[in-house]
Every structure is written in C-alpha cells, then in structure tokens.
mmCIF file of C-alpha atoms in Angstrom:
data_model
loop_
_atom_site.group_PDB
_atom_site.id
_atom_site.type_symbol
_atom_site.label_atom_id
_atom_site.label_comp_id
_atom_site.label_asym_id
_atom_site.label_seq_id
_atom_site.Cartn_x
_atom_site.Cartn_y
_atom_site.Cartn_z
ATOM 1 C CA MET A 241 91.620 27.780 163.853
ATOM 2 C CA PRO A 242 92.335 31.356 165.271
ATOM 3 C CA PRO A 243 89.879 33.067 166.811
ATOM 4 C CA ALA A 244 87.647 35.143 164.601
ATOM 5 C CA SER A 245 88.751 38.045 166.509
ATOM 6 C CA ASP A 246 91.240 39.120 168.554
ATOM 7 C CA HIS A 247 89.735 42.972 169.511
ATOM 8 C CA ARG A 248 89.478 42.917 172.994
ATOM 9 C CA THR A 249 86.772 45.336 174.357
ATOM 10 C CA THR A 250 87.105 47.672 177.369
ATOM 11 C CA PRO A 251 84.672 49.896 178.664
ATOM 12 C CA PRO A 252 85.335 53.783 177.678
ATOM 13 C CA ALA A 253 87.022 55.655 180.450
ATOM 14 C CA ASP A 254 84.599 58.587 180.660
ATOM 15 C CA ASP A 255 81.232 59.803 179.620
ATOM 16 C CA ARG A 256 82.257 61.575 176.718
ATOM 17 C CA THR A 257 84.030 58.481 175.167
ATOM 18 C CA VAL A 258 81.036 56.701 175.772
ATOM 19 C CA ARG A 259 78.702 58.974 173.620
ATOM 20 C CA GLU A 260 81.596 59.446 170.791
ATOM 21 C CA THR A 261 81.595 55.834 170.548
ATOM 22 C CA ILE A 262 78.302 55.266 170.378
ATOM 23 C CA ASP A 263 77.850 58.387 167.746
ATOM 24 C CA GLN A 264 80.724 57.078 165.656
ATOM 25 C CA LEU A 265 79.007 53.302 165.524
ATOM 26 C CA HIS A 266 75.575 55.476 164.444
ATOM 27 C CA ALA A 267 77.289 56.978 161.500
ATOM 28 C CA GLU A 268 78.906 54.064 160.166
ATOM 29 C CA ALA A 269 75.544 51.763 160.353
ATOM 30 C CA LEU A 270 73.935 55.027 158.179
ATOM 31 C CA GLY A 271 76.771 54.698 156.074
ATOM 32 C CA LEU A 272 76.827 50.808 155.680
ATOM 33 C CA ALA A 273 72.579 51.106 155.256
ATOM 34 C CA ARG A 274 73.159 53.732 152.382
ATOM 35 C CA ARG A 275 76.035 51.576 150.963
ATOM 36 C CA THR A 276 73.936 48.764 150.998
ATOM 37 C CA ARG A 277 70.825 50.296 149.636
ATOM 38 C CA THR A 278 72.542 51.616 146.595
ATOM 39 C CA LEU A 279 73.721 47.822 146.149
ATOM 40 C CA ALA A 280 69.713 46.858 146.362
ATOM 41 C CA VAL A 281 69.008 49.174 143.793
ATOM 42 C CA LEU A 282 71.934 47.598 141.213
ATOM 43 C CA LEU A 283 70.771 43.966 142.125
ATOM 44 C CA ASP A 284 67.217 44.754 141.499
ATOM 45 C CA HIS A 285 67.984 44.933 137.607
ATOM 46 C CA GLY A 286 68.282 41.820 135.649
ATOM 47 C CA ASP A 287 68.765 38.578 136.722
ATOM 48 C CA HIS A 288 69.349 39.483 140.518
ATOM 49 C CA SER A 289 66.502 40.591 141.771
ATOM 50 C CA ALA A 290 65.935 37.585 144.432
ATOM 51 C CA ALA A 291 69.162 38.827 145.747
ATOM 52 C CA GLY A 292 68.242 42.737 145.513
ATOM 53 C CA GLY A 293 65.127 41.643 147.743
ATOM 54 C CA ARG A 294 67.535 40.360 150.415
ATOM 55 C CA VAL A 295 69.573 42.838 150.545
ATOM 56 C CA ARG A 296 66.558 45.060 150.697
ATOM 57 C CA THR A 297 66.279 43.171 154.070
ATOM 58 C CA ALA A 298 69.429 43.713 155.394
ATOM 59 C CA VAL A 299 68.991 47.297 154.672
ATOM 60 C CA ALA A 300 66.023 47.622 156.878
ATOM 61 C CA HIS A 301 67.953 45.705 159.751
ATOM 62 C CA LEU A 302 70.758 48.284 159.511
ATOM 63 C CA TRP A 303 68.571 51.383 159.595
ATOM 64 C CA ARG A 304 66.701 49.605 162.789
ATOM 65 C CA ALA A 305 70.196 49.504 164.380
ATOM 66 C CA ALA A 306 71.142 53.091 163.357
ATOM 67 C CA GLU A 307 67.882 53.564 165.028
ATOM 68 C CA ASP A 308 68.628 52.118 168.104
ATOM 69 C CA LEU A 309 72.061 53.381 168.011
ATOM 70 C CA HIS A 310 70.555 56.710 168.250
ATOM 71 C CA SER A 311 68.186 55.753 171.237
ATOM 72 C CA ALA A 312 71.270 54.417 173.071
ATOM 73 C CA PHE A 313 72.921 58.123 172.358
ATOM 74 C CA HIS A 314 70.322 59.397 174.196
ATOM 75 C CA THR A 315 70.167 57.356 176.978
ATOM 76 C CA ALA A 316 73.892 57.365 177.575
ATOM 77 C CA PRO A 317 75.543 59.243 180.273
ATOM 78 C CA PRO A 318 74.772 63.202 179.100
ATOM 79 C CA ARG A 319 77.888 65.352 177.910
ATOM 80 C CA HIS A 320 78.089 68.673 179.822
ATOM 81 C CA ALA A 321 74.314 67.965 180.642
ATOM 82 C CA GLY A 322 74.383 66.798 184.172
ATOM 83 C CA PRO A 323 72.808 63.372 185.142
ATOM 84 C CA ASP A 324 68.906 65.327 185.283
ATOM 85 C CA ALA A 325 69.132 66.354 181.546
ATOM 86 C CA SER A 326 65.998 66.181 179.804
ATOM 87 C CA LEU A 327 65.502 64.042 176.951
ATOM 88 C CA SER A 328 64.616 67.230 174.628
ATOM 89 C CA ARG A 329 67.487 69.056 175.905
ATOM 90 C CA LEU A 330 69.856 65.877 174.913
ATOM 91 C CA CYS A 331 68.190 65.856 171.424
ATOM 92 C CA GLY A 332 68.215 69.396 170.541
ATOM 93 C CA ARG A 333 72.350 69.284 170.968
ATOM 94 C CA ARG A 334 72.554 66.069 168.966
ATOM 95 C CA MET A 335 70.510 67.587 166.225
ATOM 96 C CA ARG A 336 72.572 70.865 166.339
ATOM 97 C CA TYR A 337 75.800 68.624 166.560
ATOM 98 C CA LEU A 338 74.445 66.383 163.257
ATOM 99 C CA ALA A 339 73.497 69.735 161.622
ATOM 100 C CA ALA A 340 77.015 71.147 161.923
ATOM 101 C CA ARG A 341 78.837 67.671 160.762
ATOM 102 C CA VAL A 342 76.411 68.053 157.663
ATOM 103 C CA ALA A 343 77.423 71.631 157.011
ATOM 104 C CA ARG A 344 80.923 70.938 157.590
ATOM 105 C CA ARG A 345 80.868 68.082 155.145
ATOM 106 C CA ASP A 346 78.859 70.222 152.336
ATOM 107 C CA ALA A 347 81.295 73.026 152.387
#
C-alpha cells in the first residue's frame, strides 16, 4: 500500500514565508469552519440531527485550530518589525491586513 502522503515539508526560507504560510493556513481553517458550519445547519433538519451534532463538534475544533494559528502568527518571527516588536504592534498589523483583505474581497 502506498504511503498516505508523499508530500515532504521543508522549513520556509525566511521569516516572511513563515508568516505567510501561517496566515494561509489560518484563512483555510476559517473557510473550512464556515463550510462545516453550513453543513451542520443542513444536517440539523430532518433525520440527520445526530450527524449535525457531530459536525457542530467538528466546527468547534476547527475554530479552536484557527485561533491557535492566529496565536502562532503572533509568535512567528515578525515581518519587518524586528525581534523586539510588541504583541500589540503585531496584532495591529494583522488587523489592518485583515481589514484590507476583507475590503478587497468585498469590492
């Protein structure tokens, strides 16, 4: 039987790549949580309520994973902020980035 995954991971080359990778994973986790929540709502109707409950549990786990990724983003090497950057400075950068991203998406 072949291995489940042939994907080999290599550490990112620079700090910017690390943060971008974490950010991408965070966005994917949020997207998966939203899609899973939609599925849970659909399953709650009719004879599938037990499955809906299990899917809701999965949604909670996915949201927690997204929160963990968000925390990892803040503890990753800072992007153009130097090694002594404060968490508030990094979080401010992150929030401005997310606001700009949402504005681009909604435009």
